[in-house]
Coordinates of C-alpha atoms and ligand atoms in Angstrom, one line a residue:
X1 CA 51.9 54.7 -69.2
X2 CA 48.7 57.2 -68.5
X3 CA 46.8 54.5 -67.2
X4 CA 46.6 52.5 -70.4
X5 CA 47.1 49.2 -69.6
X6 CA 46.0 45.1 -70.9
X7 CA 42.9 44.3 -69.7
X8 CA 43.1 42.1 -66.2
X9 CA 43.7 38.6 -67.2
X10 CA 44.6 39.1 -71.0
X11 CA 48.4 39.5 -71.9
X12 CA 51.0 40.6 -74.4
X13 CA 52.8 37.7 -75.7
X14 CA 56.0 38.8 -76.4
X15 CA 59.3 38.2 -78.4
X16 CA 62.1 36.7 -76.8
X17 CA 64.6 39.6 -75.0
X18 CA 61.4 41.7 -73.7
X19 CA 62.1 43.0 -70.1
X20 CA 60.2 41.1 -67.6
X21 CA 59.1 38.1 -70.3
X22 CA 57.2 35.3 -67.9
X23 CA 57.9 32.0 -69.6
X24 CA 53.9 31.1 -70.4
X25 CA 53.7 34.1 -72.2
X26 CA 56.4 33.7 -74.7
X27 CA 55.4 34.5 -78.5
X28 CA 57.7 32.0 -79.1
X29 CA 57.0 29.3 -76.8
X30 CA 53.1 29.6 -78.1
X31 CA 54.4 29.2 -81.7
X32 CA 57.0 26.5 -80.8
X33 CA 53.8 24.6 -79.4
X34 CA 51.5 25.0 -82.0
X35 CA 53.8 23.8 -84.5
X36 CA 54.9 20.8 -82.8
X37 CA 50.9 19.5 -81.7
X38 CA 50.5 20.4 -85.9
X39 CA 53.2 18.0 -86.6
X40 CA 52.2 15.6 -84.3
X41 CA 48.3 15.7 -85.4
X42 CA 48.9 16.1 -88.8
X43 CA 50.8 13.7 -88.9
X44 CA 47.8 11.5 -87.3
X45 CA 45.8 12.5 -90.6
X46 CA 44.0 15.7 -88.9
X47 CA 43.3 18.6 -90.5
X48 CA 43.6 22.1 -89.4
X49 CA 40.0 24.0 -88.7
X50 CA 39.5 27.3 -87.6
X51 CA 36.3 28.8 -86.4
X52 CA 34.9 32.8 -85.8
X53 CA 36.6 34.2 -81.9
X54 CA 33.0 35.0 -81.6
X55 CA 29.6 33.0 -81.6
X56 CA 25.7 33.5 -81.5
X57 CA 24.9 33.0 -77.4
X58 CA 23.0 29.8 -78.3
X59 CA 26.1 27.8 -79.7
X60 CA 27.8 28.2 -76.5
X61 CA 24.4 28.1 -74.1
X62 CA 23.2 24.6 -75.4
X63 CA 26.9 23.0 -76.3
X64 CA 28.6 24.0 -73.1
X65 CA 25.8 23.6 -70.5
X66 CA 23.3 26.1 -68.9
X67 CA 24.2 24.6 -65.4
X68 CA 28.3 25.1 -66.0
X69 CA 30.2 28.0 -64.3
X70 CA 31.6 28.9 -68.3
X71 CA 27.6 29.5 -68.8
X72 CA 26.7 31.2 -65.6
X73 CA 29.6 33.3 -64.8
X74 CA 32.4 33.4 -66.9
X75 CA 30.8 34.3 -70.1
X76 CA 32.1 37.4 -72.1
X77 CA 29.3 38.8 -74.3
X78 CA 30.0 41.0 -76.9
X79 CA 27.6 43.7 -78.4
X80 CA 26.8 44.8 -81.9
X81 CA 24.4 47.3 -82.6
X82 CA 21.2 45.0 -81.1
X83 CA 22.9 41.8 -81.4
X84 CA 24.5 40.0 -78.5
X85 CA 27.8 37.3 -79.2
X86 CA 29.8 35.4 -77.1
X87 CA 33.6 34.9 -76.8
X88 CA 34.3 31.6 -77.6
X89 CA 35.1 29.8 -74.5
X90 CA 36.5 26.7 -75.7
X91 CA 36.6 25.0 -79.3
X92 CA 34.6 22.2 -78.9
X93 CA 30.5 23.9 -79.2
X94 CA 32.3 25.8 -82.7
X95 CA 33.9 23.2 -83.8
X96 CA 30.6 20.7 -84.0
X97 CA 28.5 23.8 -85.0
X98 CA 30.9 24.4 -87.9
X99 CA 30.6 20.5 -88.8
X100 CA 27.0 20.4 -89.5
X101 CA 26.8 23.7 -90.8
X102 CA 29.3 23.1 -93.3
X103 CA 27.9 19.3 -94.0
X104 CA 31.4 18.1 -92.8
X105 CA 30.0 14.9 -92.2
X106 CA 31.5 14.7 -96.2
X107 CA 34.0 13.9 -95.4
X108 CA 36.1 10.7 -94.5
X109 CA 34.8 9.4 -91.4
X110 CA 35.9 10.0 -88.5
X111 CA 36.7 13.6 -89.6
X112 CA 39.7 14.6 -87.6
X113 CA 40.4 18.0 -87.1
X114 CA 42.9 20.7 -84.8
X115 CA 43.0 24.0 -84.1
X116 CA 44.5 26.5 -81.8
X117 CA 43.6 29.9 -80.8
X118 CA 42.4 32.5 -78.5
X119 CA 39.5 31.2 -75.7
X120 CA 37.8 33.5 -73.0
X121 CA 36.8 33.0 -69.6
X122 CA 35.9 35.8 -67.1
X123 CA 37.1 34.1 -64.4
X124 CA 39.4 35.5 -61.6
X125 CA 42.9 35.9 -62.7
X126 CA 45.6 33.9 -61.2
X127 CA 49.0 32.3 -62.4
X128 CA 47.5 29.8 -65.0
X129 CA 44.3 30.9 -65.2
X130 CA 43.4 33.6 -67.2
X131 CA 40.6 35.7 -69.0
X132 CA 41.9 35.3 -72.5
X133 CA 43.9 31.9 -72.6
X134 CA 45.0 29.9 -75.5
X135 CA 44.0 26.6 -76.3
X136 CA 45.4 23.9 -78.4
X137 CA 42.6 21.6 -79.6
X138 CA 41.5 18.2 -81.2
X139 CA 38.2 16.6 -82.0
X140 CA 37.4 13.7 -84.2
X141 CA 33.8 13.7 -85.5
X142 CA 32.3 10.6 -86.9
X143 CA 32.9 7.6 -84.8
X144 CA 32.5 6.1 -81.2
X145 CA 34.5 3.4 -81.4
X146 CA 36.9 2.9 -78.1
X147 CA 40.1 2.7 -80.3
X148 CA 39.2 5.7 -81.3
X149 CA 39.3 7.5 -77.5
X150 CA 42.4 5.5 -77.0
X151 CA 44.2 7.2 -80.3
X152 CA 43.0 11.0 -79.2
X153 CA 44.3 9.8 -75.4
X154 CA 47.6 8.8 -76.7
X155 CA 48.0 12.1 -79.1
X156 CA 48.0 13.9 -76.2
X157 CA 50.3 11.8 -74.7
X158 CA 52.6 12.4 -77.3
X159 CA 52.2 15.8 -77.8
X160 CA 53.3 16.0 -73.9
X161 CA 56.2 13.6 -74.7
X162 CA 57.4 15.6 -77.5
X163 CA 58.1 18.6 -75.6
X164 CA 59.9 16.8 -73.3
X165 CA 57.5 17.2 -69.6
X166 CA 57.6 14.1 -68.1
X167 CA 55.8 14.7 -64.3
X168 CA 52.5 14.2 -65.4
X169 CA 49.3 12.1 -64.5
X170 CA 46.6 11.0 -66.9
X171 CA 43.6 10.8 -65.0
X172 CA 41.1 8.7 -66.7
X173 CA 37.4 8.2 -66.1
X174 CA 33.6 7.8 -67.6
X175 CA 30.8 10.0 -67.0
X176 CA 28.6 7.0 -68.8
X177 CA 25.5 7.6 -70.8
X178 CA 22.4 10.1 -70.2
X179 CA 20.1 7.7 -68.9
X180 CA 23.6 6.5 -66.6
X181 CA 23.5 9.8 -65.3
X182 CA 20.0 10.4 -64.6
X183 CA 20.6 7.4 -62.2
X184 CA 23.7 8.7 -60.7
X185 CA 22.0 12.3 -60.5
X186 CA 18.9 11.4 -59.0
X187 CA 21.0 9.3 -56.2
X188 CA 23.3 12.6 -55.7
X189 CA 19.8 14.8 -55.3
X190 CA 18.9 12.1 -52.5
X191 CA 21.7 12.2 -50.9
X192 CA 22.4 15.5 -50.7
X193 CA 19.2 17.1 -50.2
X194 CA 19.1 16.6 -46.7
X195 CA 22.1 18.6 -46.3
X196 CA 21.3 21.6 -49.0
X197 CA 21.1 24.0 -46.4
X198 CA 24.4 23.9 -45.7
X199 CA 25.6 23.9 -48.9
X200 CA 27.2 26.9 -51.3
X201 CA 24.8 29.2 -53.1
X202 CA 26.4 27.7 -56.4
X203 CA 25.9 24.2 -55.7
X204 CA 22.3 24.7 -54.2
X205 CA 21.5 25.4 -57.8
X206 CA 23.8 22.5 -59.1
X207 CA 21.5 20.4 -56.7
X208 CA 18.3 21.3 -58.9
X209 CA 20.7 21.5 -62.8
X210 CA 22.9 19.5 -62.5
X211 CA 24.1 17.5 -58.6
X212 CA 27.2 15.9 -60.3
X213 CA 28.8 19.5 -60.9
X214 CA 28.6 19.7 -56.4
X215 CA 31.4 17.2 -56.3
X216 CA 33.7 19.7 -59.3
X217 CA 32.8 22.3 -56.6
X218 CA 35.7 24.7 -55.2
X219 CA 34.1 25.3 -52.1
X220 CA 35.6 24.1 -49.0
X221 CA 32.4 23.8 -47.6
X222 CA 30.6 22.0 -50.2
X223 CA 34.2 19.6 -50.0
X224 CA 33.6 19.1 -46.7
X225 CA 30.5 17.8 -47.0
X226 CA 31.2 15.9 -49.5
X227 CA 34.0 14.0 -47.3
X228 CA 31.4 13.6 -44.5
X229 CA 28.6 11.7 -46.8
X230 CA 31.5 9.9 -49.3
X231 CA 29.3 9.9 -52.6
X232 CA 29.7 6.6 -54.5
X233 CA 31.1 7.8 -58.1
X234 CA 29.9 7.5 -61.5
X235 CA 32.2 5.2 -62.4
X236 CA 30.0 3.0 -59.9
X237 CA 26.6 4.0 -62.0
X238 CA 28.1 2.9 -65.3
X239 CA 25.5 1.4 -67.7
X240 CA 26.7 -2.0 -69.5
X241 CA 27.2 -0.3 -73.0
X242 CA 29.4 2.6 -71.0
X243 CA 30.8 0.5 -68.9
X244 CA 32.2 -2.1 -71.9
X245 CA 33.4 1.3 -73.7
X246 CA 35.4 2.4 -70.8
X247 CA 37.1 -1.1 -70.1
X248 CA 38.0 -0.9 -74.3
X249 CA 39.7 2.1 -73.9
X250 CA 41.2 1.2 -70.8
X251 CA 42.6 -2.2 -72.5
X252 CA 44.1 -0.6 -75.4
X253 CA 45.5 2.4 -73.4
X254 CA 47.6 -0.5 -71.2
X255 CA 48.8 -2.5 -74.4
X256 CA 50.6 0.7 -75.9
X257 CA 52.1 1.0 -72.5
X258 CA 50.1 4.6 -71.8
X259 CA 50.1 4.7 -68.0
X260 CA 46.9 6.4 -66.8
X261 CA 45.1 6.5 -63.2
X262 CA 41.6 5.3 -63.5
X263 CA 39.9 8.4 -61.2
X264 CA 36.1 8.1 -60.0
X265 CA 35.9 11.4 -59.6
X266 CA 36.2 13.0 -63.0
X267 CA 33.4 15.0 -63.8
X268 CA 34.7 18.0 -66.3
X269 CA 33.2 21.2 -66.3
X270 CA 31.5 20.9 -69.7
X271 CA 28.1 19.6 -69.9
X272 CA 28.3 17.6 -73.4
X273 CA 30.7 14.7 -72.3
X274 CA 29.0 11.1 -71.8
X275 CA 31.3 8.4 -71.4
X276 CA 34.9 8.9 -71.8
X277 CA 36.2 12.1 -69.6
X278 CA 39.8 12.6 -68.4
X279 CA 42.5 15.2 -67.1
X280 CA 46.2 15.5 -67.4
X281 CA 47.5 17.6 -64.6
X282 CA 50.9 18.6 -63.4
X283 CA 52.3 19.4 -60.2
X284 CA 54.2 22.3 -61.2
X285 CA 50.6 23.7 -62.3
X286 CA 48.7 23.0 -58.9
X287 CA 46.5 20.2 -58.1
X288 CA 43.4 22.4 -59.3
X289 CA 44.5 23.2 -62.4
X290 CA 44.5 20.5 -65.1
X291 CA 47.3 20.8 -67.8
X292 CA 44.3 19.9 -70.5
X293 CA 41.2 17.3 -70.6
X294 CA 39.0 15.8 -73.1
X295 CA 36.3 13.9 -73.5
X296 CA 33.6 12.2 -75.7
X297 CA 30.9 14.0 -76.7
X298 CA 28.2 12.0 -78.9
X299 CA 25.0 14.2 -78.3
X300 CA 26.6 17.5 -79.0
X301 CA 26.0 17.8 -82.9
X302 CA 22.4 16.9 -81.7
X303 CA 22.3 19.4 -79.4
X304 CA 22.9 21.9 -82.3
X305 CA 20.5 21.0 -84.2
X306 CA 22.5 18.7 -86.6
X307 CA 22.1 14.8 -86.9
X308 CA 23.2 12.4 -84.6
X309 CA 27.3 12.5 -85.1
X310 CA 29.4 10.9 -82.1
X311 CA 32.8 13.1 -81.1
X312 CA 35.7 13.3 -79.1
X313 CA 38.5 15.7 -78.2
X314 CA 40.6 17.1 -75.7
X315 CA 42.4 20.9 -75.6
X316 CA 45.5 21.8 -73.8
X317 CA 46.1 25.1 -72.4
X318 CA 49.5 26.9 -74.1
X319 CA 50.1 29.2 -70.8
X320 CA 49.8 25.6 -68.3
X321 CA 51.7 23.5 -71.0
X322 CA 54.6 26.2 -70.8
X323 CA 54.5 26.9 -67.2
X324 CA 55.1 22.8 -66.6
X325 CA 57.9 22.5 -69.2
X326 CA 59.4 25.6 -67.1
X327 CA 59.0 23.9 -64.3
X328 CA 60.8 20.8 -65.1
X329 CA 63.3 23.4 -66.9
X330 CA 62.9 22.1 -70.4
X331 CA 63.9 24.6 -72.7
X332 CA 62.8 25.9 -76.0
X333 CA 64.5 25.0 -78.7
X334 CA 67.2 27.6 -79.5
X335 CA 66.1 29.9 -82.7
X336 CA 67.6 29.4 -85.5
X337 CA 70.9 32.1 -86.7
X338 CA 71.5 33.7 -89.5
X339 CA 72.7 32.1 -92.5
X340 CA 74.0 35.7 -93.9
X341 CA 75.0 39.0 -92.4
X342 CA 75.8 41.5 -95.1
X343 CA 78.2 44.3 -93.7
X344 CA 78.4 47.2 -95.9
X345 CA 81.9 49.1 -95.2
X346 CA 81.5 52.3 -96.7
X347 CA 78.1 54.2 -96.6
X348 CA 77.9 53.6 -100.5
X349 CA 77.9 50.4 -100.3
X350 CA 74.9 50.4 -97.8
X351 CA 71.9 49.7 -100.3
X352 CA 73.8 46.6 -102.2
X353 CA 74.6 45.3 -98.9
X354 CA 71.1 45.1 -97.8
X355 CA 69.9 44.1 -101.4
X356 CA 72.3 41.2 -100.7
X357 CA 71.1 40.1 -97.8
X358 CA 67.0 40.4 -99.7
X359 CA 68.4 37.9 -101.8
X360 CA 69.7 35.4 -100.0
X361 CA 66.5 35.4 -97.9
X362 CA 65.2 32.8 -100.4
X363 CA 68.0 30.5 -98.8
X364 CA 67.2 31.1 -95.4
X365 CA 67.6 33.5 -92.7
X366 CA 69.5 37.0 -94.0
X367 CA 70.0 40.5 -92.6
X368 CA 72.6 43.3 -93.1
X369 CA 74.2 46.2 -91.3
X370 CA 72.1 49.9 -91.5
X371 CA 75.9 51.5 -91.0
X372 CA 79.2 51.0 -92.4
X373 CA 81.2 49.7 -90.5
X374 CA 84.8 48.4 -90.4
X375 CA 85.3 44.9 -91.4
X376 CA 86.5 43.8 -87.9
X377 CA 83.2 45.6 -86.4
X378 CA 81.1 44.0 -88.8
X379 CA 82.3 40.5 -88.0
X380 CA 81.6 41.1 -84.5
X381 CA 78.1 42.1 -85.3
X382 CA 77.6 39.0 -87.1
X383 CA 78.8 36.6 -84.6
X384 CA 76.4 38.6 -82.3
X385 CA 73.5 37.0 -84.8
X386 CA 75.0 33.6 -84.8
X387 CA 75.2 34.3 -88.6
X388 CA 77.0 31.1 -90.3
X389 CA 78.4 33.5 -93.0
X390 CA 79.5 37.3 -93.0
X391 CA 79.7 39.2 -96.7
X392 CA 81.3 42.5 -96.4
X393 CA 81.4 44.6 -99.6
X394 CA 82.7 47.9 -99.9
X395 CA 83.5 51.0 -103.0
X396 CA 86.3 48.4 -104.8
X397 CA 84.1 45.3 -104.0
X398 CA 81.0 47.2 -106.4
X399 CA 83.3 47.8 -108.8
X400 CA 84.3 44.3 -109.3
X401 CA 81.3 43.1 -108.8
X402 CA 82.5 41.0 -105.9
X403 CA 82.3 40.2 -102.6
X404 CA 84.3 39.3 -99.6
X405 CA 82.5 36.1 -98.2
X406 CA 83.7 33.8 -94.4
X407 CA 82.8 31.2 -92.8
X408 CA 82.4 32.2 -89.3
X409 CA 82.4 28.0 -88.2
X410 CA 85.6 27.4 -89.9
X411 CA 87.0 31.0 -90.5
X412 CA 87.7 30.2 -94.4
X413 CA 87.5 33.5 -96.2
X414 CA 87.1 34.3 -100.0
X415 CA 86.5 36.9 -102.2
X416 CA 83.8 35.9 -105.0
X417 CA 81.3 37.2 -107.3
X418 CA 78.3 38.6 -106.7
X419 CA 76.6 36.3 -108.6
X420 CA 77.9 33.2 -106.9
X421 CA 77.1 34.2 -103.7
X422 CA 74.0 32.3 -103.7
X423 CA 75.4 28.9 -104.7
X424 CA 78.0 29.0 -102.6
X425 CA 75.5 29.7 -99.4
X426 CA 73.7 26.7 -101.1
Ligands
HAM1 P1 38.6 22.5 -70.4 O1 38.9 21.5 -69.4 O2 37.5 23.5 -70.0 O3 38.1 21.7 -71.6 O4 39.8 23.3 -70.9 C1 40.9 22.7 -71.4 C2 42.2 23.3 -70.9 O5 42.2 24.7 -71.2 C3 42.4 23.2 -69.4 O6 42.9 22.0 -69.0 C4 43.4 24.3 -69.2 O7 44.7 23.9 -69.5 C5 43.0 25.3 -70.2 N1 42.2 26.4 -69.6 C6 40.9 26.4 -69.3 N2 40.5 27.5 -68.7 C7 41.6 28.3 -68.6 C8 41.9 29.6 -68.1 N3 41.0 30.4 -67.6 N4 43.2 30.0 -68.1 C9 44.2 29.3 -68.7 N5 44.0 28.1 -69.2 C10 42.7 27.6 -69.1 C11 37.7 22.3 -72.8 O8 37.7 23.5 -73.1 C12 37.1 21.3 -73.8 N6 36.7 22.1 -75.0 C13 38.1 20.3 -74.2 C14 37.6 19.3 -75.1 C15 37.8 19.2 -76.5 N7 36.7 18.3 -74.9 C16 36.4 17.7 -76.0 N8 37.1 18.2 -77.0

């Protein structure tokens, strides 16, 4: 192709039978995916949201965190005429913006709500990380109540058990309050100005915004340091009220049998979480890469300029969830077959065959043949689809007003009206 290509780090995702089809990028595996966390969330009482792909620079600025890498580097800005947009990133900043612009705090509380869709990172591409990545997400909007981080942890849990991947790891920690992490932040600036000289470009300015994001760092260097001087965590700088949430969560997460791995070292690359934070990675993903993560929120709305309105959510990515099933060789459920393959034997017969098949698509699935074919030929073609039933109808058959119908599970064959051909696929 002339040089016409995707741009790096977006893709094509693709129906099933495509040359080259990579299992994360599957139209089908996506959809399969959405559907099921829709069941499962629905199901939970949450209702589908969907927000603009594109956002006013400030949503994303103050929601996600001037000192985060989305912020700094990874942003995708998007002109129009003398107005500047940004790519959503992520759902969360949308999601709360939409809430108090819409006076969603109406409704029931907690408000729970889902949505899935296209997010964009300029990041550098790799296998599982991409520029334009899909995200499956849920946030509940009205509550801080522990049981309430428990219930989003365990619908995650469930989506995961749902499709079947079983090698994962819940890591579970708190980033506690503000004033918690003014504390913890000013003890990180102590103990790691000394040493600033020799740390990465990125987290010198981490050390001035924000110190806990030098410990999320991918540097080795930064790493290393890190291993010589042994940080205490924040789960070490928890305030009382944080600290009582966490141990909640933790309590009802152990009596509904949830394992999880209480980690110090959570610290999210989003700036609104306080308290709850936690990952769910995967080996077949890499150790870097988290399958999806979540958090609580409860200054966000603020942060927005809407009134104080507590939150927490989580988002999987699609591509990760699909590379882990792969990798533990879950399948996708199979499609579904035909119910009706309509084979037309003579070319007059071609439009009644296809008009057919248009009418038992109220049943179910239905196609027909675009040539006449003989009978045997048409069978074949049929079985091809996995069709339950072949109807073959030829010059005599539209006389009579008939057709010849079989079962291709038990091989049972009759010749019956036109009009009953419905009922009897019913
Ligand atoms: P996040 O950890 O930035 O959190 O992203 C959630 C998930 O999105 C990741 O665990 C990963 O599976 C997927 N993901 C992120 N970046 C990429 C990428 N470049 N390529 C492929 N997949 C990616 C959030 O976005 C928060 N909004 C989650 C949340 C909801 N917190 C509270 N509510």
């Amino acid at each position: 192709m002339s040089g016409i290509t995707r741009p790096r780090g977006t893709q094509d995702l693709l129906p099933d039978g495509s040359p080259k089809l990579e299992v994360q990028f599957s139209a089908r595996g996506h959809r399969h995916l959405v559907e099921l966390a829709a069941r499962v969330l629905e199901n939970a009482g949450a209702q589908y949201i969907q927000t603009p792909m594109f956002e006013m620079v400030e949503v994303i600025k103050r929601g996600v965190g001037d000192s985060t890498d989305i912020v700094r580097k990874e942003m995708f800005t998007a002109k129009a005429q003398s107005d500047e947009f940004i790519l959503r990133p992520e759902g969360t900043a949308p999601i709360v913006r939409a809430f108090v612009q819409n006076g969603l705090k109406q409704l029931p509380s907690p408000a729970k709500l889902w949505t899935f869709g296209a997010m964009f990172r300029a990041e550098r591409p790799q296998k599982g990380r991409y520029r334009q990545f899909h995200q499956l997400d849920y946030e509940v909007l009205g509550s801080d109540d522990p049981l309430v981080d428990a219930e989003a942890i365990a619908l995650m849990m469930q989506v995961i058990d749902r499709l079947g991947v079983k090698k994962i790891e819940l890591k579970l920690g708190s980033v506690g309050d503000p004033e918690d992490r003014v504390q913890y932040n000013q003890y990180l600036r102590d103990l790691f100005t000394p040493h600033a000289e020799r740390l990465s470009e990125d987290s010198k300015d981490r050390l001035v915004l924000n110190p806990m994001r030098i410990l999320d760092s991918k540097s080795e260097g930064d790493q290393q340091i890190i291993a010589e001087l042994q940080p205490k965590m924040m789960l070490d700088h928890l305030g009382e009220g944080a600290s009582a949430h966490f141990q909640q969560v933790c309590a009802y997460l152990t009596a509904w049998g949830i394992p999880f791995t209480v980690d110090p070292s959570i610290v999210r690359g989003l700036d609104y979480y306080r308290r709850t934070a936690w990952e769910i990675h995967h080996e077949g993903v890499g150790a870097k890469s988290a399958l999806g993560g979540g958090g609580r929120y409860d200054g966000l709305a603020e942060l927005l300029g809407g009134p104080h309105t507590p939150g927490i959510g989580w988002a999987f990515g699609i591509e990760r969830l699909l590379i882990a099933m792969d990798a533990e060789g879950v399948k996708l459920p199979e499609p579904e077959g035909l119910l009706l393959y309509v084979g037309a034997l003579e070319e007059a017969a071609l439009g009644q065959a296809a008009q057919l098949a248009f009418g038992a698509r109220s049943l179910g699935k239905a196609d027909f043949s675009y040539k006449a074919k003989a009978p045997g030929k048409q069978i074949q073609d049929a079985l091809k689809k996995n069709a339950r039933f072949v109807a073959l109808i030829g010059s005599s058959e539209m006389e009579q007003g008939v057709v010849t119908l079989k079962n291709l599970s038990t091989g049972e064959q009759s010749t019956i009206p036109q009009t009953d051909l419905l009922s009897k696929l019913q």
